[in-house]
mmCIF file of C-alpha atoms in Angstrom:
data_model
loop_
_atom_site.group_PDB
_atom_site.id
_atom_site.type_symbol
_atom_site.label_atom_id
_atom_site.label_comp_id
_atom_site.label_asym_id
_atom_site.label_seq_id
_atom_site.Cartn_x
_atom_site.Cartn_y
_atom_site.Cartn_z
ATOM 1 C CA MET Z 5 0.013 0.059 -0.276
ATOM 2 C CA LYS Z 6 1.261 3.283 -0.802
ATOM 3 C CA ARG Z 7 1.961 6.169 1.893
ATOM 4 C CA LYS Z 8 -0.587 8.554 -0.092
ATOM 5 C CA ASP Z 9 -3.366 5.694 0.212
ATOM 6 C CA LEU Z 10 -3.062 5.850 3.712
ATOM 7 C CA LEU Z 11 -3.471 9.533 4.007
ATOM 8 C CA ILE Z 12 -6.375 9.653 1.946
ATOM 9 C CA LYS Z 13 -8.411 6.879 3.193
ATOM 10 C CA PRO Z 14 -9.226 8.443 6.815
ATOM 11 C CA PHE Z 15 -9.669 11.967 5.064
ATOM 12 C CA SER Z 16 -12.086 10.567 1.914
ATOM 13 C CA THR Z 17 -13.520 13.676 -0.002
ATOM 14 C CA GLU Z 18 -16.713 11.816 0.572
ATOM 15 C CA LYS Z 19 -16.671 11.850 4.283
ATOM 16 C CA LEU Z 20 -15.789 15.670 4.184
ATOM 17 C CA ALA Z 21 -18.361 16.163 2.014
ATOM 18 C CA GLU Z 22 -20.903 14.418 4.628
ATOM 19 C CA TYR Z 23 -19.068 16.247 7.347
ATOM 20 C CA LEU Z 24 -20.183 19.406 5.782
ATOM 21 C CA ASN Z 25 -23.344 18.945 5.141
ATOM 22 C CA GLU Z 26 -23.655 18.255 8.921
ATOM 23 C CA LEU Z 27 -21.788 21.481 9.548
ATOM 24 C CA ALA Z 28 -24.317 23.340 7.160
ATOM 25 C CA ALA Z 29 -27.317 21.789 8.813
ATOM 26 C CA ALA Z 30 -26.019 22.981 12.134
ATOM 27 C CA SER Z 31 -25.113 26.399 10.937
ATOM 28 C CA ASP Z 32 -28.734 26.677 9.414
ATOM 29 C CA GLU Z 33 -30.379 25.690 12.355
ATOM 30 C CA LEU Z 34 -28.179 28.378 14.600
ATOM 31 C CA GLN Z 35 -28.743 31.150 12.250
ATOM 32 C CA LYS Z 36 -32.390 30.725 12.893
ATOM 33 C CA SER Z 37 -32.473 30.327 16.432
ATOM 34 C CA VAL Z 38 -30.402 33.796 16.479
ATOM 35 C CA GLU Z 39 -32.902 35.491 13.930
ATOM 36 C CA LYS Z 40 -35.590 34.625 16.075
ATOM 37 C CA SER Z 41 -33.990 35.848 19.453
ATOM 38 C CA LYS Z 42 -34.238 38.882 21.310
ATOM 39 C CA GLU Z 43 -32.346 41.395 19.847
ATOM 40 C CA GLY Z 44 -29.312 42.790 21.925
ATOM 41 C CA SER Z 45 -26.461 40.879 24.026
ATOM 42 C CA LEU Z 46 -25.916 40.011 27.609
ATOM 43 C CA HIS Z 47 -23.568 41.851 29.983
ATOM 44 C CA VAL Z 48 -22.372 40.279 33.009
ATOM 45 C CA VAL Z 49 -20.977 42.347 36.116
ATOM 46 C CA MET Z 50 -19.815 40.397 38.727
ATOM 47 C CA ARG Z 51 -20.388 42.043 42.282
ATOM 48 C CA GLY Z 52 -18.734 39.931 45.082
ATOM 49 C CA ASP Z 53 -20.400 36.759 44.824
ATOM 50 C CA TYR Z 54 -23.193 37.079 42.428
ATOM 51 C CA CYS Z 55 -23.880 38.246 38.916
ATOM 52 C CA MET Z 56 -25.637 41.403 37.591
ATOM 53 C CA TYR Z 57 -27.363 40.785 34.236
ATOM 54 C CA TYR Z 58 -27.477 43.478 32.039
ATOM 55 C CA HIS Z 59 -29.244 43.631 28.264
ATOM 56 C CA ARG Z 60 -27.409 45.755 25.968
ATOM 57 C CA LYS Z 61 -29.816 46.763 23.086
ATOM 58 C CA ASN Z 62 -27.086 47.814 21.007
ATOM 59 C CA SER Z 63 -23.366 47.738 20.532
ATOM 60 C CA LYS Z 64 -22.865 51.872 21.497
ATOM 61 C CA ASP Z 65 -24.838 50.910 24.888
ATOM 62 C CA LYS Z 66 -21.815 50.767 27.159
ATOM 63 C CA SER Z 67 -23.760 49.106 30.453
ATOM 64 C CA GLY Z 68 -27.492 48.241 29.356
ATOM 65 C CA THR Z 69 -30.514 47.919 30.652
ATOM 66 C CA TYR Z 70 -30.383 45.732 34.558
ATOM 67 C CA ILE Z 71 -32.585 42.421 33.997
ATOM 68 C CA LYS Z 72 -34.306 41.735 37.581
ATOM 69 C CA LYS Z 73 -34.347 38.051 38.955
ATOM 70 C CA ARG Z 74 -37.801 37.811 37.942
ATOM 71 C CA ASN Z 75 -36.962 38.606 34.392
ATOM 72 C CA ILE Z 76 -33.886 35.574 34.387
ATOM 73 C CA ASP Z 77 -35.403 34.463 31.090
ATOM 74 C CA VAL Z 78 -34.481 37.001 29.313
ATOM 75 C CA ALA Z 79 -30.825 36.789 30.630
ATOM 76 C CA LYS Z 80 -30.790 32.615 29.716
ATOM 77 C CA ALA Z 81 -32.022 33.615 26.410
ATOM 78 C CA LEU Z 82 -29.653 36.638 25.729
ATOM 79 C CA ALA Z 83 -26.944 34.253 26.550
ATOM 80 C CA GLN Z 84 -28.037 31.341 24.614
ATOM 81 C CA LYS Z 85 -27.798 34.033 21.373
ATOM 82 C CA ASP Z 86 -24.264 34.697 22.765
ATOM 83 C CA TYR Z 87 -23.308 31.183 22.641
ATOM 84 C CA ASP Z 88 -25.208 30.404 19.314
ATOM 85 C CA ILE Z 89 -23.187 33.210 17.654
ATOM 86 C CA ALA Z 90 -19.886 31.995 18.990
ATOM 87 C CA VAL Z 91 -20.822 28.306 17.486
ATOM 88 C CA LEU Z 92 -21.497 29.867 14.021
ATOM 89 C CA LYS Z 93 -18.377 31.577 14.096
ATOM 90 C CA GLU Z 94 -16.160 28.451 14.852
ATOM 91 C CA ILE Z 95 -18.561 26.536 12.117
ATOM 92 C CA HIS Z 96 -17.512 28.752 9.679
ATOM 93 C CA LYS Z 97 -13.928 28.419 10.617
ATOM 94 C CA GLU Z 98 -14.259 24.556 10.330
ATOM 95 C CA LYS Z 99 -15.925 24.718 6.850
ATOM 96 C CA LYS Z 100 -12.782 26.757 5.680
ATOM 97 C CA MET Z 101 -10.505 24.429 6.659
ATOM 98 C CA ILE Z 102 -12.447 21.529 5.612
ATOM 99 C CA GLU Z 103 -12.549 23.036 2.025
ATOM 100 C CA LYS Z 104 -8.986 23.794 2.142
ATOM 101 C CA LEU Z 105 -8.267 20.196 3.207
ATOM 102 C CA LYS Z 106 -10.588 19.081 0.257
ATOM 103 C CA ILE Z 107 -8.723 20.898 -2.016
ATOM 104 C CA GLN Z 108 -5.181 19.514 -1.054
ATOM 105 C CA LEU Z 109 -6.713 16.282 -0.925
ATOM 106 C CA VAL Z 110 -7.724 16.721 -4.822
ATOM 107 C CA ILE Z 111 -4.294 17.866 -5.481
ATOM 108 C CA LEU Z 112 -2.451 14.730 -3.924
ATOM 109 C CA VAL Z 113 -4.741 12.422 -5.704
ATOM 110 C CA ILE Z 114 -4.099 13.849 -8.779
ATOM 111 C CA HIS Z 115 0.135 14.062 -8.210
#
């Protein structure tokens, strides 16, 4: 067995394409979630042993509006939105790396 066959088999273009489809599906789902979510972002301030949550409605807003304990669901929703946005960025980076890897595999197979 040739060395390049060993390299190509675990990283077949078909498996990479399948994984890209999975990433695309996850990305679409997260994008829909972000679009449906509340506008703005969460700002967390630590005060001793507890946290204070603020709703920043736009990027220019330095501190935001305080979120009272009875509205903790707003803080949870904003935290989920921030997390979803971070995951979307990572998915985008991973998709770019996989596309580069696919190109390199095609070049390797040709040579």
